[in-house]
Amino acid sequence: MNISYNWLKNYLNIDLAPEKVSEILTDIGLEVGGMEEIQSIKGGLEGLVIGEVLTCEKHANADKLSVTTVNVGGEQPLPIVCGAPNVAAGQKVVVATVGTILYSGDENFTIKKSKIRGEQSMGMICAEDEIGLGTSHDGIMVLPTDVKPGTLAKDYFKVENDIAIEIDLTPNRVDGSSHYGVARDLAAYLKQHQEGVELTLPAVDDFKTENTNYPVKVTVENTEACPRYCGVTISDVTIKESPEWLQNRLKGIGLNPINNIVDVTNFVLHELGQPLHAFDGDEIIGDEVIVKTLADGTEFITLDEEKRELSDKDLMICNTEGGMCIAGVFGGIKSGVSEKTTKVFLESAYFNPVWVRKTAKRHTLSTDASFRFERGVDPNMTIYALKRAALLIKEVAGGTISSEITDIYPEKVANFEIDVTYHNIIRLIGKELTKETIKNILTALEIEIVSETEEGLKLSVPPYRVDVQREADIIEEILRIYGYNNIEMPSSVNSTIVYSQKPDDHKSKNIIANQLTSQGFSEIMCNSLTKAAYYEALESYPRQNVVELANPLSNDLNGMRQTLLFGGLESINHNVNRRNSDLKFFEFGNSYHYKAESDKSDLNNYDEEQKLALFMVGNKAALNWNTPEQKVSFYDLKNQLENILSRLGLSFTDFKEEETKSDLFAEGLSLSQGDKPIIDFGLVNGKLLKAFDIDTPVYFTEIKWDIILKKSSKKTVTYTEISKFPEVKRDLALVLNKDVKFEQVKQIAHKTEKKLLKRVSLFDVFEGEKLGVDKKSYAVSFILQDETKTLNDKQIDKIMNKMMSNYERELGALIRK
């Protein structure tokens, strides 16, 4: 949310620098995300001056060009070639001198000294669209004759310089969603540190009903959804552009002016935080406004020309024939004012935040109005905002107030009554504040002290502070205005000894994270909320097992993730699209699972587990003169996985290794414990990559961290003395069917020789026509060792002959000599 520094000073008599204001706002909970210098006209008209055309003659070599001399207040007039049809001697014009930068949207160009068809040109006489003062390009701007040549254009057009302060507003601080709200909080702080600070609101004393020629009846049928509804009519208005001051205010916070009536409602919204709506009076059929719900399935076309199907839980602003506006969210196609509008009905209301929030999410609509209504605006601001807007409309659009104010408020929204004790204030803050300081802060925050005792205070909190409803909230308010930085740090810290579990989850994560980062991996942290549609076609993670949100923020964040894969693919897509294609990512995160067709209210039907995911994409290393291009492969991923297991005291031999059955992978392996897969790794399925617009292979592994950590805890470190007797290595070349896995070869080897066989490894794979169709050759090495004596050839040959015999019998292997 943007706050204009100049606008803010309308309500506070301050002369603080914008940087200091930003620092204070951050300290009191309205965190400033950034500041930007802005101008009412882009570029601030720097380098532009008012000039007088002294002479104007047709260009000798171009029919549509004129050669002029222009007095810009310098020693000599400037020769300028101009192509405008309306240029003439004696005119006062706007001149861009050499070196001036002119802006056109996001592009710009610099005025240079040039020769045009043989004539020298030392500048440019400007049209209004060329300098950001309008859209016309019919000809150059011609100014009144009394303007002095040499006058700076920024002074003549009164360019306003301002600072836009960007506030990262948290959901609980809707009271700070306006200039007055920010000024109110700033004043509360400043009153504790300097005298003479005054917070003022523009007066509305001049508001009065001028006639009753245009009454509009208001009926509120649903007072639960609309606790307060106010309105007034204004006749004989003229729709046109807003005056310069109003346009500048809106531009200063990033809004585009529309017309004078709409601009006023937007101005008051950002001034006071109260959303308003101006209805075209001619569209209020029957001259009656009815606040109610419509039948489920009713079609309604909104301002964006989208046809929407209403729910019977959507509050609507209607006339006698149908809906005009989705209350608190979005107007209808015919509800707003147009250039033909001559009378308006001005609405100012307080809508139930829950109703607005559900409607906005139901229709995936987010507007400035819904942002505020669904968080809770001030129900006591409606009448003031209505009067303020009505007076501004009279000022910028003319017209007369043609009805009494309608105020339907059957049950007043009560203040929050809260008791707070001095003891708890001191206990939670950690410092003893004087009672006078506490009361001054509360008063500055517009919190009424109803009564006081020796022990504490009874307080009445206005309803616009929706986040202050408990004693702890009051104490937090006192602390943020007093200043967190004013609480001294204690010289000692009292703590209890906490025994961490073994193995320590946090420590183990740090160990593996450090290991991975040393291998060139970067850690990512993806949102646990994801798009449930990702799981539509999956069997390994079915759609019906997604934990869905009752009121999702959007369709892209409507479920809890079952796997870390999709968050990683989103990150890969983001990087690849920005030409960062050599990637190694890892993530520790939770995944969530719901047992389909179970009782959703029973928490036992939900599972949550920690996982570790790795992603590898692109080249193994950055390209260099001595580093040839080499893409990551399945074995690079497997190597990283082996290193992780090794660091945790585990190895592949602790698991059952088989081809993965997960449809996340095009090909891959699975490490299981019993019948439960613990680790899946391999090449991600091409269909999934295509869905994320990724056209490069992605290697991915997902580890069930909780199970791996538990298994690691059962491993004990043992010491074995290095054997005095040597190892013996023997190699075999086995011609096998292509469907035979190395795991089968390894299992047969260990079954054949359980005592002396230490390791089996695959060091070469070969396929070719000479081997035959569907055949492959494995080159396998076997390490044999007897730790009590040296092996002799007779023992070794006996083992290897038995090994070959088993391979021939069980796998149909051909032993290559």
JSON list of C-alpha atoms in Angstrom, two decimals, residues 422-535:
[
{"chain": "A", "resi": 422, "resn": "TYR", "atom": "CA", "xyz": [-0.46, -2.68, 35.66]},
{"chain": "A", "resi": 423, "resn": "HIS", "atom": "CA", "xyz": [1.17, -5.86, 36.92]},
{"chain": "A", "resi": 424, "resn": "ASN", "atom": "CA", "xyz": [0.64, -7.65, 33.60]},
{"chain": "A", "resi": 425, "resn": "ILE", "atom": "CA", "xyz": [1.80, -4.61, 31.63]},
{"chain": "A", "resi": 426, "resn": "ILE", "atom": "CA", "xyz": [5.11, -4.59, 33.49]},
{"chain": "A", "resi": 427, "resn": "ARG", "atom": "CA", "xyz": [5.42, -8.39, 33.39]},
{"chain": "A", "resi": 428, "resn": "LEU", "atom": "CA", "xyz": [4.93, -8.69, 29.62]},
{"chain": "A", "resi": 429, "resn": "ILE", "atom": "CA", "xyz": [6.86, -5.57, 28.60]},
{"chain": "A", "resi": 430, "resn": "GLY", "atom": "CA", "xyz": [9.76, -6.33, 30.91]},
{"chain": "A", "resi": 431, "resn": "LYS", "atom": "CA", "xyz": [10.09, -2.76, 32.11]},
{"chain": "A", "resi": 432, "resn": "GLU", "atom": "CA", "xyz": [8.23, -0.67, 34.64]},
{"chain": "A", "resi": 433, "resn": "LEU", "atom": "CA", "xyz": [6.44, 2.20, 32.89]},
{"chain": "A", "resi": 434, "resn": "THR", "atom": "CA", "xyz": [4.83, 4.98, 34.87]},
{"chain": "A", "resi": 435, "resn": "LYS", "atom": "CA", "xyz": [1.05, 4.97, 35.08]},
{"chain": "A", "resi": 436, "resn": "GLU", "atom": "CA", "xyz": [1.02, 8.40, 33.46]},
{"chain": "A", "resi": 437, "resn": "THR", "atom": "CA", "xyz": [3.01, 7.13, 30.46]},
{"chain": "A", "resi": 438, "resn": "ILE", "atom": "CA", "xyz": [0.62, 4.19, 30.03]},
{"chain": "A", "resi": 439, "resn": "LYS", "atom": "CA", "xyz": [-2.46, 6.42, 30.15]},
{"chain": "A", "resi": 440, "resn": "ASN", "atom": "CA", "xyz": [-0.97, 8.98, 27.76]},
{"chain": "A", "resi": 441, "resn": "ILE", "atom": "CA", "xyz": [-0.24, 6.27, 25.19]},
{"chain": "A", "resi": 442, "resn": "LEU", "atom": "CA", "xyz": [-3.74, 4.81, 25.47]},
{"chain": "A", "resi": 443, "resn": "THR", "atom": "CA", "xyz": [-5.34, 8.23, 25.11]},
{"chain": "A", "resi": 444, "resn": "ALA", "atom": "CA", "xyz": [-3.19, 9.00, 22.07]},
{"chain": "A", "resi": 445, "resn": "LEU", "atom": "CA", "xyz": [-4.39, 5.72, 20.54]},
{"chain": "A", "resi": 446, "resn": "GLU", "atom": "CA", "xyz": [-8.02, 6.87, 21.01]},
{"chain": "A", "resi": 447, "resn": "ILE", "atom": "CA", "xyz": [-8.59, 4.12, 23.60]},
{"chain": "A", "resi": 448, "resn": "GLU", "atom": "CA", "xyz": [-10.96, 5.46, 26.23]},
{"chain": "A", "resi": 449, "resn": "ILE", "atom": "CA", "xyz": [-10.14, 4.97, 29.92]},
{"chain": "A", "resi": 450, "resn": "VAL", "atom": "CA", "xyz": [-13.51, 4.16, 31.44]},
{"chain": "A", "resi": 451, "resn": "SER", "atom": "CA", "xyz": [-12.29, 3.75, 35.02]},
{"chain": "A", "resi": 452, "resn": "GLU", "atom": "CA", "xyz": [-9.08, 3.31, 36.99]},
{"chain": "A", "resi": 453, "resn": "THR", "atom": "CA", "xyz": [-8.10, 1.45, 40.16]},
{"chain": "A", "resi": 454, "resn": "GLU", "atom": "CA", "xyz": [-4.79, 0.91, 41.89]},
{"chain": "A", "resi": 455, "resn": "GLU", "atom": "CA", "xyz": [-4.49, -2.45, 40.12]},
{"chain": "A", "resi": 456, "resn": "GLY", "atom": "CA", "xyz": [-5.35, -1.41, 36.59]},
{"chain": "A", "resi": 457, "resn": "LEU", "atom": "CA", "xyz": [-7.69, 0.13, 34.01]},
{"chain": "A", "resi": 458, "resn": "LYS", "atom": "CA", "xyz": [-11.03, -0.58, 32.40]},
{"chain": "A", "resi": 459, "resn": "LEU", "atom": "CA", "xyz": [-10.80, 0.42, 28.75]},
{"chain": "A", "resi": 460, "resn": "SER", "atom": "CA", "xyz": [-13.13, 0.95, 25.81]},
{"chain": "A", "resi": 461, "resn": "VAL", "atom": "CA", "xyz": [-11.52, 0.25, 22.43]},
{"chain": "A", "resi": 462, "resn": "PRO", "atom": "CA", "xyz": [-13.12, 1.69, 19.26]},
{"chain": "A", "resi": 463, "resn": "PRO", "atom": "CA", "xyz": [-14.34, -0.97, 16.79]},
{"chain": "A", "resi": 464, "resn": "TYR", "atom": "CA", "xyz": [-11.97, 0.10, 14.02]},
{"chain": "A", "resi": 465, "resn": "ARG", "atom": "CA", "xyz": [-9.19, -1.58, 16.06]},
{"chain": "A", "resi": 466, "resn": "VAL", "atom": "CA", "xyz": [-10.38, -5.08, 15.19]},
{"chain": "A", "resi": 467, "resn": "ASP", "atom": "CA", "xyz": [-7.03, -6.53, 16.33]},
{"chain": "A", "resi": 468, "resn": "VAL", "atom": "CA", "xyz": [-7.28, -5.21, 19.90]},
{"chain": "A", "resi": 469, "resn": "GLN", "atom": "CA", "xyz": [-9.70, -7.37, 21.88]},
{"chain": "A", "resi": 470, "resn": "ARG", "atom": "CA", "xyz": [-7.61, -8.87, 24.71]},
{"chain": "A", "resi": 471, "resn": "GLU", "atom": "CA", "xyz": [-5.42, -7.63, 27.52]},
{"chain": "A", "resi": 472, "resn": "ALA", "atom": "CA", "xyz": [-2.32, -8.88, 25.69]},
{"chain": "A", "resi": 473, "resn": "ASP", "atom": "CA", "xyz": [-3.33, -6.80, 22.66]},
{"chain": "A", "resi": 474, "resn": "ILE", "atom": "CA", "xyz": [-3.55, -3.66, 24.80]},
{"chain": "A", "resi": 475, "resn": "ILE", "atom": "CA", "xyz": [-0.10, -4.32, 26.21]},
{"chain": "A", "resi": 476, "resn": "GLU", "atom": "CA", "xyz": [1.27, -4.79, 22.69]},
{"chain": "A", "resi": 477, "resn": "GLU", "atom": "CA", "xyz": [-0.21, -1.43, 21.69]},
{"chain": "A", "resi": 478, "resn": "ILE", "atom": "CA", "xyz": [1.46, 0.27, 24.65]},
{"chain": "A", "resi": 479, "resn": "LEU", "atom": "CA", "xyz": [4.79, -1.37, 23.85]},
{"chain": "A", "resi": 480, "resn": "ARG", "atom": "CA", "xyz": [4.87, -0.54, 20.12]},
{"chain": "A", "resi": 481, "resn": "ILE", "atom": "CA", "xyz": [4.13, 3.16, 20.79]},
{"chain": "A", "resi": 482, "resn": "TYR", "atom": "CA", "xyz": [6.54, 3.31, 23.73]},
{"chain": "A", "resi": 483, "resn": "GLY", "atom": "CA", "xyz": [9.15, 1.75, 21.46]},
{"chain": "A", "resi": 484, "resn": "TYR", "atom": "CA", "xyz": [10.63, -1.75, 21.36]},
{"chain": "A", "resi": 485, "resn": "ASN", "atom": "CA", "xyz": [14.07, -0.18, 21.13]},
{"chain": "A", "resi": 486, "resn": "ASN", "atom": "CA", "xyz": [13.48, 1.58, 24.43]},
{"chain": "A", "resi": 487, "resn": "ILE", "atom": "CA", "xyz": [13.33, -1.71, 26.33]},
{"chain": "A", "resi": 488, "resn": "GLU", "atom": "CA", "xyz": [16.79, -2.41, 27.72]},
{"chain": "A", "resi": 489, "resn": "MET", "atom": "CA", "xyz": [18.31, -5.84, 27.16]},
{"chain": "A", "resi": 490, "resn": "PRO", "atom": "CA", "xyz": [18.88, -7.70, 30.46]},
{"chain": "A", "resi": 491, "resn": "SER", "atom": "CA", "xyz": [22.46, -8.52, 31.43]},
{"chain": "A", "resi": 492, "resn": "SER", "atom": "CA", "xyz": [21.55, -12.16, 32.14]},
{"chain": "A", "resi": 493, "resn": "VAL", "atom": "CA", "xyz": [19.15, -14.66, 30.65]},
{"chain": "A", "resi": 494, "resn": "ASN", "atom": "CA", "xyz": [17.32, -17.22, 32.74]},
{"chain": "A", "resi": 495, "resn": "SER", "atom": "CA", "xyz": [16.61, -20.46, 30.96]},
{"chain": "A", "resi": 496, "resn": "THR", "atom": "CA", "xyz": [15.86, -24.09, 31.67]},
{"chain": "A", "resi": 497, "resn": "ILE", "atom": "CA", "xyz": [17.90, -26.99, 30.34]},
{"chain": "A", "resi": 498, "resn": "VAL", "atom": "CA", "xyz": [16.15, -28.70, 27.47]},
{"chain": "A", "resi": 499, "resn": "TYR", "atom": "CA", "xyz": [17.29, -32.15, 26.43]},
{"chain": "A", "resi": 500, "resn": "SER", "atom": "CA", "xyz": [17.03, -32.56, 22.67]},
{"chain": "A", "resi": 501, "resn": "GLN", "atom": "CA", "xyz": [15.89, -35.78, 21.14]},
{"chain": "A", "resi": 502, "resn": "LYS", "atom": "CA", "xyz": [18.38, -38.23, 19.72]},
{"chain": "A", "resi": 503, "resn": "PRO", "atom": "CA", "xyz": [19.16, -37.94, 16.91]},
{"chain": "A", "resi": 504, "resn": "ASP", "atom": "CA", "xyz": [18.71, -34.19, 16.91]},
{"chain": "A", "resi": 505, "resn": "ASP", "atom": "CA", "xyz": [16.45, -33.33, 13.95]},
{"chain": "A", "resi": 506, "resn": "HIS", "atom": "CA", "xyz": [17.65, -29.72, 13.72]},
{"chain": "A", "resi": 507, "resn": "LYS", "atom": "CA", "xyz": [21.32, -30.66, 13.94]},
{"chain": "A", "resi": 508, "resn": "SER", "atom": "CA", "xyz": [20.94, -33.44, 11.36]},
{"chain": "A", "resi": 509, "resn": "LYS", "atom": "CA", "xyz": [19.23, -31.08, 8.93]},
{"chain": "A", "resi": 510, "resn": "ASN", "atom": "CA", "xyz": [22.05, -28.57, 9.32]},
{"chain": "A", "resi": 511, "resn": "ILE", "atom": "CA", "xyz": [24.66, -31.27, 8.70]},
{"chain": "A", "resi": 512, "resn": "ILE", "atom": "CA", "xyz": [22.98, -32.43, 5.48]},
{"chain": "A", "resi": 513, "resn": "ALA", "atom": "CA", "xyz": [22.26, -28.85, 4.39]},
{"chain": "A", "resi": 514, "resn": "ASN", "atom": "CA", "xyz": [25.93, -27.91, 4.84]},
{"chain": "A", "resi": 515, "resn": "GLN", "atom": "CA", "xyz": [26.98, -31.01, 2.92]},
{"chain": "A", "resi": 516, "resn": "LEU", "atom": "CA", "xyz": [24.66, -30.19, 0.03]},
{"chain": "A", "resi": 517, "resn": "THR", "atom": "CA", "xyz": [25.62, -26.52, -0.16]},
{"chain": "A", "resi": 518, "resn": "SER", "atom": "CA", "xyz": [29.29, -27.55, -0.29]},
{"chain": "A", "resi": 519, "resn": "GLN", "atom": "CA", "xyz": [28.34, -29.58, -3.38]},
{"chain": "A", "resi": 520, "resn": "GLY", "atom": "CA", "xyz": [26.83, -26.51, -5.08]},
{"chain": "A", "resi": 521, "resn": "PHE", "atom": "CA", "xyz": [23.21, -26.96, -4.02]},
{"chain": "A", "resi": 522, "resn": "SER", "atom": "CA", "xyz": [20.96, -24.03, -3.09]},
{"chain": "A", "resi": 523, "resn": "GLU", "atom": "CA", "xyz": [18.18, -24.37, -0.54]},
{"chain": "A", "resi": 524, "resn": "ILE", "atom": "CA", "xyz": [14.65, -23.44, -1.62]},
{"chain": "A", "resi": 525, "resn": "MET", "atom": "CA", "xyz": [11.60, -22.92, 0.58]},
{"chain": "A", "resi": 526, "resn": "CYS", "atom": "CA", "xyz": [8.32, -23.41, -1.28]},
{"chain": "A", "resi": 527, "resn": "ASN", "atom": "CA", "xyz": [4.77, -22.74, -0.15]},
{"chain": "A", "resi": 528, "resn": "SER", "atom": "CA", "xyz": [3.01, -25.64, 1.59]},
{"chain": "A", "resi": 529, "resn": "LEU", "atom": "CA", "xyz": [-0.15, -24.40, -0.11]},
{"chain": "A", "resi": 530, "resn": "THR", "atom": "CA", "xyz": [-0.39, -25.55, -3.69]},
{"chain": "A", "resi": 531, "resn": "LYS", "atom": "CA", "xyz": [-2.75, -26.07, -6.62]},
{"chain": "A", "resi": 532, "resn": "ALA", "atom": "CA", "xyz": [-4.88, -29.15, -5.96]},
{"chain": "A", "resi": 533, "resn": "ALA", "atom": "CA", "xyz": [-5.25, -29.59, -9.73]},
{"chain": "A", "resi": 534, "resn": "TYR", "atom": "CA", "xyz": [-1.61, -30.74, -9.89]},
{"chain": "A", "resi": 535, "resn": "TYR", "atom": "CA", "xyz": [-2.76, -34.09, -8.50]}
]
